[in-house]
CSV table of C-alpha atoms in Angstrom, one decimal:
chain,number,residue,atom,x,y,z
K,274,MET,CA,-26.8,-11.5,9.9
K,275,ALA,CA,-26.3,-7.8,10.9
K,276,GLN,CA,-26.3,-5.2,8.1
K,277,PRO,CA,-22.9,-5.1,6.3
K,278,GLU,CA,-20.8,-2.0,6.7
K,279,LEU,CA,-19.9,0.2,3.7
K,280,GLU,CA,-16.3,0.3,2.6
K,281,ILE,CA,-15.3,3.4,0.6
K,282,ILE,CA,-12.6,2.3,-1.8
K,283,VAL,CA,-10.0,4.9,-2.8
K,284,VAL,CA,-8.2,4.3,-6.1
K,285,ASP,CA,-4.9,6.1,-6.2
K,286,ASP,CA,-3.8,8.4,-9.0
K,287,GLY,CA,-7.0,8.1,-11.0
K,288,ALA,CA,-6.2,4.5,-11.9
K,289,PRO,CA,-9.1,2.2,-12.9
K,290,PHE,CA,-8.2,-0.4,-10.2
K,291,ARG,CA,-6.5,-0.8,-6.9
K,292,ILE,CA,-4.3,-3.7,-5.8
K,293,TRP,CA,-3.1,-3.9,-2.2
K,294,SER,CA,-2.5,-6.4,0.6
K,295,HIS,CA,-3.2,-6.5,4.3
K,296,GLY,CA,-2.5,-8.6,7.3
K,297,TYR,CA,-4.7,-9.9,10.2
K,298,PRO,CA,-6.3,-8.4,12.2
K,299,PHE,CA,-7.2,-5.5,9.9
K,300,ARG,CA,-10.0,-2.9,9.8
K,301,THR,CA,-11.6,-4.4,6.6
K,302,VAL,CA,-11.9,-7.8,8.2
K,303,ARG,CA,-15.6,-7.4,8.9
K,304,TRP,CA,-19.0,-8.1,7.3
K,305,HIS,CA,-18.9,-5.4,4.6
K,306,PHE,CA,-19.8,-4.4,1.0
K,307,HIS,CA,-18.7,-1.8,-1.6
K,308,PRO,CA,-19.9,-0.9,-5.1
K,309,GLU,CA,-16.7,-2.2,-6.7
K,310,PHE,CA,-15.8,-5.7,-8.0
K,311,GLU,CA,-13.1,-7.5,-6.0
K,312,ILE,CA,-10.7,-10.4,-6.6
K,313,HIS,CA,-9.5,-11.7,-3.2
K,314,LEU,CA,-6.6,-14.1,-2.8
K,315,VAL,CA,-5.8,-15.6,0.6
K,316,THR,CA,-2.1,-15.9,1.1
K,317,ALA,CA,-2.0,-17.1,4.8
K,318,THR,CA,-4.3,-18.5,7.5
K,319,SER,CA,-7.5,-20.6,7.2
K,320,GLY,CA,-11.0,-20.0,8.6
K,321,ARG,CA,-14.5,-19.2,7.5
K,322,VAL,CA,-15.6,-17.2,4.5
K,323,PHE,CA,-18.9,-15.4,4.2
K,324,VAL,CA,-20.2,-14.3,0.8
K,325,GLY,CA,-23.9,-13.3,0.5
K,326,ASP,CA,-25.8,-16.1,2.2
K,327,TYR,CA,-22.9,-18.6,1.7
K,328,ILE,CA,-20.7,-19.8,4.6
K,329,GLY,CA,-17.8,-22.0,3.9
K,330,ALA,CA,-14.1,-22.8,4.8
K,331,PHE,CA,-11.1,-21.2,3.3
K,332,ALA,CA,-7.3,-21.9,3.3
K,333,PRO,CA,-4.3,-20.3,1.7
K,334,GLY,CA,-4.9,-20.1,-2.1
K,335,ASN,CA,-8.6,-19.4,-1.7
K,336,LEU,CA,-9.4,-17.2,-4.7
K,337,VAL,CA,-12.8,-15.5,-4.9
K,338,MET,CA,-14.4,-12.8,-7.0
K,339,THR,CA,-17.3,-10.7,-5.7
K,340,GLY,CA,-19.6,-8.4,-7.6
K,341,PRO,CA,-20.8,-4.9,-6.6
K,342,ASN,CA,-22.5,-4.6,-3.2
K,343,LEU,CA,-22.2,-8.3,-2.5
K,344,PRO,CA,-21.4,-8.6,1.3
K,345,HIS,CA,-18.4,-10.6,2.2
K,346,ASN,CA,-15.8,-11.4,4.9
K,347,TRP,CA,-13.0,-13.8,5.7
K,348,LEU,CA,-12.5,-14.7,9.4
K,349,SER,CA,-9.2,-16.3,10.1
K,350,ASP,CA,-8.7,-18.8,12.9
K,351,VAL,CA,-5.9,-17.0,14.6
K,352,ALA,CA,-5.3,-16.9,18.4
K,353,PRO,CA,-5.9,-13.6,20.2
K,354,GLY,CA,-2.9,-11.3,20.1
K,355,VAL,CA,-1.3,-13.1,17.1
K,356,THR,CA,-0.6,-10.8,14.1
K,357,ILE,CA,-0.2,-12.0,10.5
K,358,PRO,CA,1.8,-9.6,8.3
K,359,GLU,CA,0.0,-10.5,5.1
K,360,ARG,CA,-3.2,-12.4,5.0
K,361,CYS,CA,-4.5,-11.6,1.5
K,362,ILE,CA,-4.0,-9.7,-1.7
K,363,VAL,CA,-7.0,-7.6,-2.9
K,364,LEU,CA,-7.7,-6.3,-6.4
K,365,GLN,CA,-10.6,-3.9,-6.8
K,366,PHE,CA,-12.1,-2.2,-9.8
K,367,GLY,CA,-15.3,-0.4,-10.8
K,368,ALA,CA,-18.1,-1.6,-13.0
K,369,ALA,CA,-17.5,1.1,-15.7
K,370,PHE,CA,-13.9,-0.2,-16.1
K,371,ILE,CA,-14.7,-3.9,-16.5
K,372,GLU,CA,-17.7,-3.1,-18.8
K,373,ALA,CA,-15.3,-1.0,-20.9
K,374,CYS,CA,-12.9,-4.0,-21.1
K,375,SER,CA,-15.8,-6.1,-22.3
K,376,GLY,CA,-16.5,-3.6,-25.1
K,377,LEU,CA,-12.8,-3.5,-26.1
K,378,PHE,CA,-12.4,-7.3,-26.1
K,379,PRO,CA,-15.7,-8.7,-27.3
K,380,GLY,CA,-14.1,-12.1,-27.8
K,381,LEU,CA,-13.8,-12.5,-24.0
K,382,ASP,CA,-16.9,-13.6,-22.1
K,383,LEU,CA,-16.4,-10.8,-19.5
K,384,LEU,CA,-20.2,-10.2,-19.3
K,385,GLY,CA,-20.6,-13.9,-18.1
K,386,LEU,CA,-18.0,-13.4,-15.4
K,387,ILE,CA,-19.6,-10.1,-14.4
K,388,ASP,CA,-23.0,-11.8,-14.1
K,389,GLN,CA,-21.6,-14.8,-12.1
K,390,SER,CA,-19.8,-12.5,-9.7
K,391,GLN,CA,-23.1,-11.2,-8.4
K,392,ARG,CA,-23.3,-14.4,-6.4
K,393,GLY,CA,-19.5,-14.6,-5.7
K,394,ILE,CA,-17.2,-17.0,-7.6
K,395,GLU,CA,-14.7,-19.3,-6.0
K,396,PHE,CA,-12.0,-20.4,-8.5
K,397,SER,CA,-10.3,-23.8,-8.6
K,398,ASP,CA,-7.0,-24.6,-7.0
K,399,ALA,CA,-5.4,-24.8,-10.4
K,400,ALA,CA,-6.6,-21.3,-11.3
K,401,SER,CA,-5.4,-20.0,-8.0
K,402,ARG,CA,-1.9,-21.4,-8.5
K,403,THR,CA,-1.7,-19.6,-11.9
K,404,VAL,CA,-3.3,-16.3,-10.7
K,405,ALA,CA,-1.4,-16.0,-7.4
K,406,PRO,CA,2.0,-15.1,-8.9
K,407,LEU,CA,0.3,-12.7,-11.3
K,408,MET,CA,-1.3,-10.9,-8.3
K,409,GLN,CA,2.0,-10.8,-6.5
K,410,ALA,CA,3.6,-9.4,-9.6
K,411,MET,CA,0.9,-6.7,-10.0
K,412,LEU,CA,1.3,-5.8,-6.3
K,413,ALA,CA,5.0,-5.2,-6.9
K,414,ALA,CA,4.7,-3.5,-10.3
K,415,ASP,CA,4.4,0.2,-11.0
K,416,ARG,CA,1.3,1.7,-12.7
K,417,LEU,CA,2.7,1.1,-16.2
K,418,GLY,CA,2.8,-2.6,-15.6
K,419,HIS,CA,-0.6,-3.0,-14.1
K,420,PRO,CA,-2.9,-3.1,-17.2
K,421,ALA,CA,-1.0,-6.0,-18.9
K,422,ILE,CA,-1.0,-8.1,-15.7
K,423,PHE,CA,-4.6,-7.3,-15.0
K,424,LEU,CA,-5.6,-8.7,-18.5
K,425,GLN,CA,-3.5,-11.9,-17.8
K,426,ILE,CA,-5.5,-12.3,-14.5
K,427,LEU,CA,-8.8,-12.0,-16.3
K,428,GLU,CA,-7.7,-14.5,-18.9
K,429,GLN,CA,-6.9,-17.1,-16.3
K,430,LEU,CA,-10.2,-16.5,-14.5
K,431,LEU,CA,-12.1,-17.0,-17.7
K,432,ARG,CA,-10.2,-20.2,-18.6
K,433,ASP,CA,-11.2,-21.8,-15.2
K,434,LYS,CA,-14.0,-24.3,-16.1
K,435,CYS,CA,-14.1,-25.5,-12.5
K,436,ARG,CA,-15.2,-22.3,-10.8
K,437,ARG,CA,-18.3,-22.4,-8.7
K,438,LEU,CA,-20.8,-19.9,-7.5
K,439,LEU,CA,-21.2,-19.3,-3.8
K,440,ALA,CA,-24.4,-17.4,-2.8
K,441,SER,CA,-27.6,-19.3,-3.5
K,442,VAL,CA,-29.7,-19.0,-6.7
K,443,GLY,CA,-31.9,-16.0,-6.4
K,444,TYR,CA,-29.8,-14.2,-3.8
K,445,GLU,CA,-30.0,-10.5,-4.3
K,446,THR,CA,-27.9,-7.7,-2.8
K,447,GLN,CA,-29.8,-5.0,-1.1
K,448,PRO,CA,-27.6,-1.9,-1.0
K,449,ALA,CA,-30.5,0.4,-0.1
K,450,THR,CA,-31.2,-1.7,3.0
K,451,TYR,CA,-27.6,-1.9,3.9
K,452,MET,CA,-27.4,1.9,3.9
K,453,THR,CA,-29.8,2.0,6.8
K,454,GLN,CA,-26.8,1.2,9.0
K,455,PRO,CA,-26.0,4.6,10.5
K,456,LEU,CA,-22.3,5.0,9.6
K,457,ASN,CA,-22.9,3.6,6.0
K,458,HIS,CA,-25.2,6.6,5.5
K,459,VAL,CA,-22.5,9.0,6.9
K,460,LEU,CA,-19.8,7.5,4.7
K,461,ASP,CA,-22.0,7.9,1.6
K,462,HIS,CA,-22.8,11.4,2.6
K,463,ILE,CA,-19.1,12.3,2.9
K,464,ALA,CA,-18.3,10.8,-0.5
K,465,ARG,CA,-21.1,12.7,-2.1
K,466,ASN,CA,-20.3,16.0,-0.4
K,467,LEU,CA,-16.5,16.2,-0.3
K,468,SER,CA,-16.5,19.8,-1.8
K,469,CYS,CA,-18.7,21.0,1.1
K,470,ASN,CA,-17.9,21.9,4.6
K,471,LEU,CA,-18.0,18.6,6.6
K,472,CYS,CA,-18.4,18.9,10.4
K,473,GLU,CA,-17.8,15.9,12.6
K,474,THR,CA,-20.4,17.1,15.2
K,475,GLU,CA,-23.1,17.5,12.5
K,476,LEU,CA,-22.4,14.1,11.1
K,477,ALA,CA,-22.6,12.6,14.5
K,478,VAL,CA,-26.1,14.0,14.8
K,479,LEU,CA,-26.9,12.6,11.3
K,480,SER,CA,-25.8,9.1,12.5
K,481,GLY,CA,-27.7,9.2,15.7
K,482,TYR,CA,-24.5,8.7,17.8
K,483,THR,CA,-23.2,11.1,20.5
K,484,PRO,CA,-20.0,12.9,19.3
K,485,SER,CA,-17.7,10.6,21.4
K,486,ALA,CA,-19.5,7.4,20.3
K,487,PHE,CA,-19.4,8.6,16.7
K,488,SER,CA,-15.7,9.2,16.9
K,489,ARG,CA,-15.1,5.7,18.2
K,490,ALA,CA,-17.4,4.0,15.7
K,491,PHE,CA,-16.0,5.9,12.8
K,492,HIS,CA,-12.4,5.0,13.7
K,493,ARG,CA,-13.4,1.3,14.1
K,494,GLN,CA,-15.0,1.2,10.7
K,495,THR,CA,-12.5,3.2,8.7
K,496,GLY,CA,-9.3,2.8,10.6
K,497,MET,CA,-8.9,6.6,10.6
K,498,THR,CA,-10.0,9.7,12.5
K,499,PHE,CA,-12.8,11.7,10.8
K,500,THR,CA,-10.4,14.5,9.7
K,501,SER,CA,-7.8,12.1,8.3
K,502,TYR,CA,-10.4,10.1,6.4
K,503,VAL,CA,-12.0,13.2,4.8
K,504,ASN,CA,-8.6,14.7,3.9
K,505,SER,CA,-7.4,11.4,2.3
K,506,LEU,CA,-10.5,11.3,0.1
K,507,ARG,CA,-10.0,15.0,-0.9
K,508,ILE,CA,-6.4,14.5,-1.7
K,509,ASN,CA,-7.2,11.4,-3.8
K,510,ARG,CA,-9.8,13.3,-5.7
K,511,ALA,CA,-7.3,16.1,-6.3
K,512,CYS,CA,-4.8,13.6,-7.7
K,513,ARG,CA,-7.4,12.4,-10.2
K,514,LEU,CA,-8.2,16.0,-11.3
K,515,LEU,CA,-4.5,16.9,-11.6
K,516,THR,CA,-3.9,13.9,-13.8
K,517,THR,CA,-7.0,14.0,-15.9
K,518,SER,CA,-7.7,17.7,-16.5
K,519,ASP,CA,-5.9,21.0,-17.1
K,520,ARG,CA,-7.7,22.8,-14.4
K,521,LEU,CA,-5.8,25.3,-12.3
K,522,VAL,CA,-4.4,24.0,-9.0
K,523,THR,CA,-6.3,26.8,-7.2
K,524,ASP,CA,-9.6,25.7,-8.7
K,525,ILE,CA,-8.9,22.0,-7.8
K,526,CYS,CA,-8.1,23.1,-4.2
K,527,PHE,CA,-11.6,24.5,-3.7
K,528,ASP,CA,-13.4,21.9,-5.8
K,529,VAL,CA,-12.2,19.1,-3.5
K,530,GLY,CA,-13.2,20.9,-0.3
K,531,PHE,CA,-10.2,22.8,1.0
K,532,ASN,CA,-10.8,26.4,2.0
K,533,ASN,CA,-7.3,27.8,1.3
K,534,LEU,CA,-4.5,27.0,-1.0
K,535,SER,CA,-1.7,26.9,1.6
K,536,ASN,CA,-3.6,24.2,3.6
K,537,PHE,CA,-4.2,22.2,0.5
K,538,ASN,CA,-0.6,22.3,-0.6
K,539,ARG,CA,0.5,21.3,2.9
K,540,ARG,CA,-1.9,18.4,3.1
K,541,PHE,CA,-1.1,17.3,-0.4
K,542,GLN,CA,2.6,17.2,0.2
K,543,ALA,CA,2.2,15.3,3.4
K,544,VAL,CA,0.3,12.5,1.6
K,545,THR,CA,2.1,12.4,-1.8
K,546,GLY,CA,5.6,13.8,-0.9
K,547,THR,CA,5.4,16.5,-3.5
K,548,THR,CA,3.4,19.6,-4.4
K,549,PRO,CA,0.3,19.5,-6.6
K,550,SER,CA,2.1,21.2,-9.5
K,551,THR,CA,5.1,18.8,-9.4
K,552,TYR,CA,2.8,15.8,-9.0
K,553,ARG,CA,1.0,16.8,-12.3
K,554,HIS,CA,4.3,17.5,-14.1
K,555,ARG,CA,5.8,14.1,-13.1
K,556,HIS,CA,2.6,12.3,-14.0
K,557,ARG,CA,2.7,13.8,-17.5
K,558,GLU,CA,6.4,13.0,-17.9
K,559,ASN,CA,5.5,9.4,-17.1
K,560,ASP,CA,2.7,9.4,-19.7
K,561,ARG,CA,5.1,10.8,-22.3
K,562,ALA,CA,7.7,8.1,-21.5
K,563,LEU,CA,5.0,5.4,-21.9
K,564,LEU,CA,3.9,6.9,-25.2
K,565,ARG,CA,7.5,6.9,-26.5
K,566,SER,CA,7.9,3.3,-25.3
K,567,GLU,CA,4.8,2.2,-27.1
K,568,GLU,CA,5.8,4.0,-30.3
K,569,SER,CA,9.3,2.4,-30.3
K,570,ALA,CA,7.7,-1.1,-29.9
K,571,ARG,CA,5.5,-0.7,-33.0
K,572,PRO,CA,6.4,-3.0,-36.0
K,573,GLY,CA,8.6,-1.1,-38.5
K,574,HIS,CA,9.8,1.5,-36.0
K,575,LEU,CA,13.5,2.2,-36.5
K,576,SER,CA,15.5,3.2,-33.4
K,577,ILE,CA,19.0,4.6,-34.0
K,578,VAL,CA,21.0,4.2,-30.9
K,579,GLY,CA,24.4,5.4,-32.2
K,580,ASN,CA,27.1,4.8,-34.8
K,581,ARG,CA,29.6,2.0,-34.5
K,582,THR,CA,33.0,1.8,-36.2
């Protein structure tokens, strides 16, 4: 097989995971890999699934978990020109998060699930029927509802005794080799150097493409222009800094790679619909509301809602 393409996963608002859905055709429907874990539920179409060195068939309800840097792809048998509004739901999360969950809940065999996912895990139809409505609910829920549903999903995956491993015994991912693909190297360079000046022409040289060929290849792999892609990563990093630190907005602006505050504010508002300061304020209001809700739910907590006569 050709070298898989790197997918840079952007997690919104500094959350530990990302859940989203997409249709078919879509830019991520290709032979690709990423450092994050993924739980992938097919909701429509059938076709061929590729995970590591495994090739098999899939149909609606196909539920698979892949580990970090494990190449994968689902190719639907859809006639040319036909568009499917939703083909799958995708839940992605980092290694640090799932390992932290394992430490918090030692009674769960999450380490076993983590280890098995290095070869890709296909879950049973029964597990899929239980997990599918949970993933739909998580997709529709706000960020306050995500953690509880995520733990329910993990519980059902762990209970599935009929799950099977996909890639062959001894199969090993080779992320260093995958990175020899020209654009993979460029995407990694962008992610590591967001705070620096990033010039499309210079990165075209780095990739070995001509500027025009680089622009076409970049859009095919990411679904965005070079400028839009870089700005989206910078705004996402700014969101994380705004919600996880007390740093000044001006400092964050320059830290994420913008060279002036007015441009940063304009780009940020175009993406989030609000200014950086308002975004931080609303996020903290949300956190305070969650804290009050948790406190009121504790045993023995007395809530006085008013007097009755």
